[in-house]
PDB file of C-alpha atoms in Angstrom:
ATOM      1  CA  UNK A 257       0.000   0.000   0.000  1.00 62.00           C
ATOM      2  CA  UNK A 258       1.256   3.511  -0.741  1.00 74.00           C
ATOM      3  CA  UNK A 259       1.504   6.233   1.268  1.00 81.00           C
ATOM      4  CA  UNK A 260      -1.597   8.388   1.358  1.00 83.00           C
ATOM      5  CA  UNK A 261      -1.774  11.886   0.507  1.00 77.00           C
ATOM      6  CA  UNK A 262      -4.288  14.655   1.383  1.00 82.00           C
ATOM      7  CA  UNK A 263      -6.421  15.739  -0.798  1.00 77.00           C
ATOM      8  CA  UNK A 264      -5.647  18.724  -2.888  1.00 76.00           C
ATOM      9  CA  UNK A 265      -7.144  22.197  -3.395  1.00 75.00           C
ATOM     10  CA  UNK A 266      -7.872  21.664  -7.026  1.00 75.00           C
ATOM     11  CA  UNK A 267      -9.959  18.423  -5.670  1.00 80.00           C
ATOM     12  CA  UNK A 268     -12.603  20.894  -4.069  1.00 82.00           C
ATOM     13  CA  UNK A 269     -14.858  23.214  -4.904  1.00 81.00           C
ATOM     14  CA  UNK A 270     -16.288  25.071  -1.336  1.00 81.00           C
ATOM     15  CA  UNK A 271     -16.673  21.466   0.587  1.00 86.00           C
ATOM     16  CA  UNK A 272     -17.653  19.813  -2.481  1.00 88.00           C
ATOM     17  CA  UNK A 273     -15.690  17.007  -4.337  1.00 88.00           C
ATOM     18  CA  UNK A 274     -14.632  17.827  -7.313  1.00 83.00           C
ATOM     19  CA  UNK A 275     -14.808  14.923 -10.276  1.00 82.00           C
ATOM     20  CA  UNK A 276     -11.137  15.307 -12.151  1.00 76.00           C
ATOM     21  CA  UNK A 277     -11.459  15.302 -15.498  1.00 75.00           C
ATOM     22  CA  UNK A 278      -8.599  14.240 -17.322  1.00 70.00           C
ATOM     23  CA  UNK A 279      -9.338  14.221 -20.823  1.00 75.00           C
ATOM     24  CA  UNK A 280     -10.312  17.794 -20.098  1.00 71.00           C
ATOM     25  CA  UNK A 281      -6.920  19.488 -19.263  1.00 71.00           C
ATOM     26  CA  UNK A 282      -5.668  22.864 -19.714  1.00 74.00           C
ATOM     27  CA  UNK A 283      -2.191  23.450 -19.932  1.00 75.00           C
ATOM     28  CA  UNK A 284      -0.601  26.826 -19.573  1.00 75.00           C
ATOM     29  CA  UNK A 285       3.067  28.473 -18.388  1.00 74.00           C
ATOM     30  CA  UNK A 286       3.534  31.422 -16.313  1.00 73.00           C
ATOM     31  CA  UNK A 287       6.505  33.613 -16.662  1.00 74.00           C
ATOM     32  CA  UNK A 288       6.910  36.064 -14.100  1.00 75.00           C
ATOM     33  CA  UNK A 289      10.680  36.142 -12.875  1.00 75.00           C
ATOM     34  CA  UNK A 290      10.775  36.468  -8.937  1.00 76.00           C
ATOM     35  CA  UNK A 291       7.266  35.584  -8.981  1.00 72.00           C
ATOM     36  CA  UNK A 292       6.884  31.937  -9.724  1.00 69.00           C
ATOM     37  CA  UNK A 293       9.219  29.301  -8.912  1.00 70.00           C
ATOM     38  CA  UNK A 294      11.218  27.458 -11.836  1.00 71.00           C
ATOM     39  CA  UNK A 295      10.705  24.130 -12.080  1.00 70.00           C
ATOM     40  CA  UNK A 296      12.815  20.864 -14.078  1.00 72.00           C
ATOM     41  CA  UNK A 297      11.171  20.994 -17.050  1.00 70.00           C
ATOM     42  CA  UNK A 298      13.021  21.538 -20.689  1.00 74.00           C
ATOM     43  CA  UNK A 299      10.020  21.457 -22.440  1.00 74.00           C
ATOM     44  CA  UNK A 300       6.402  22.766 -23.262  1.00 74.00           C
ATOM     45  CA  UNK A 301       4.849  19.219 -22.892  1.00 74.00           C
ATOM     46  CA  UNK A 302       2.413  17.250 -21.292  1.00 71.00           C
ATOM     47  CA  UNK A 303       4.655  15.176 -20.063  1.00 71.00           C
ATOM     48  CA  UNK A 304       7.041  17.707 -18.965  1.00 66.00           C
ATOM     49  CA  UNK A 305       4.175  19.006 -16.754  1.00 63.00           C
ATOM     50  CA  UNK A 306       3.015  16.016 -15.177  1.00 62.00           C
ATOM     51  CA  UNK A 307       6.741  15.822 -13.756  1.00 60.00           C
ATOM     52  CA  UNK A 308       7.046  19.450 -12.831  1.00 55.00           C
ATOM     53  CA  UNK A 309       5.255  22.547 -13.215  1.00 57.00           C
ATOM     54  CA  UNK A 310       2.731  23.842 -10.602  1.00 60.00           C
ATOM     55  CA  UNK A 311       0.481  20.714 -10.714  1.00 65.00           C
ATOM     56  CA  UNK A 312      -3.237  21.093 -10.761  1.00 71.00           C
ATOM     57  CA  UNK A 313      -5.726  23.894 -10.374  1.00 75.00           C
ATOM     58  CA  UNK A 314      -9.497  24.003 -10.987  1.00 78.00           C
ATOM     59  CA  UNK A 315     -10.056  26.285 -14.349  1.00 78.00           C
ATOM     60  CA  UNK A 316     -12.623  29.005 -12.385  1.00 79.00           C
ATOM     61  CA  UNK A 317      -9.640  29.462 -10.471  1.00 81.00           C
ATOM     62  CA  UNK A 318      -7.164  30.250 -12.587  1.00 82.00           C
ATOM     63  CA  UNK A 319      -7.920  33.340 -13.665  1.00 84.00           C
ATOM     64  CA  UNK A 320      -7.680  34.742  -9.892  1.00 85.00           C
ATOM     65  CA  UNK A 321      -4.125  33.034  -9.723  1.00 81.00           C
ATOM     66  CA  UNK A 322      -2.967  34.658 -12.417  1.00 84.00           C
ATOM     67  CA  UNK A 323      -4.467  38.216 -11.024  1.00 88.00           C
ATOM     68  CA  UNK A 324      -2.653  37.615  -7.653  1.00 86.00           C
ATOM     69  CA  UNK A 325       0.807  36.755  -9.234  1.00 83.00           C
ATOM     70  CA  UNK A 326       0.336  39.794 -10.880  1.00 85.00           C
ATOM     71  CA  UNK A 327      -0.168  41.698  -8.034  1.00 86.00           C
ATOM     72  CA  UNK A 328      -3.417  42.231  -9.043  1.00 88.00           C
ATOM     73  CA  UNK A 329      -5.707  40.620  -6.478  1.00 88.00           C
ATOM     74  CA  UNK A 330      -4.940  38.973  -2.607  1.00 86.00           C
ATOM     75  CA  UNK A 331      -4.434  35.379  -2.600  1.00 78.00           C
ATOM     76  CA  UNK A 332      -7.218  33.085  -2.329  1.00 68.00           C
ATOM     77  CA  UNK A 333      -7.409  30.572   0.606  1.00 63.00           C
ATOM     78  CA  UNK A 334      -4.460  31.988   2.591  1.00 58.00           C
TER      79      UNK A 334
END
């Protein structure tokens, strides 16, 4: 048996649990030296981001992720 891990933020919506779709997937890169931290990957890949990258985040919250890295808006569940 593996070890457990706890669930993650992109599994939740409120108290809710969120069904993953996988054959839905967004990808997308952030570049914003100082900002966010660089990761392994070499490449712009699927692959690539399943080994690095920031990992998973529900879609309706993206766009307030990428307002708070910006400096934009505060950071959501902090």
């Amino acid at each position: 048996m593996g070890v457990q891990r706890p669930r993650q933020s992109f599994e939740f919506a409120g108290l809710e649990t969120v069904r993953i779709r996988h054959d839905a997937s967004v990808m997308f890169a952030q570049r914003l030296k100082g900002v966010v931290r660089q990761d392994s990957s070499t490449a712009f890949s699927a692959e690539q981001c399943k080994q690095g990258g920031g990992g998973g985040i529900l879609l309706e919250r993206l766009m307030p992720e990428i307002a708070y890295k910006l400096g934009r808006a505060h950071k959501y569940g902090a």
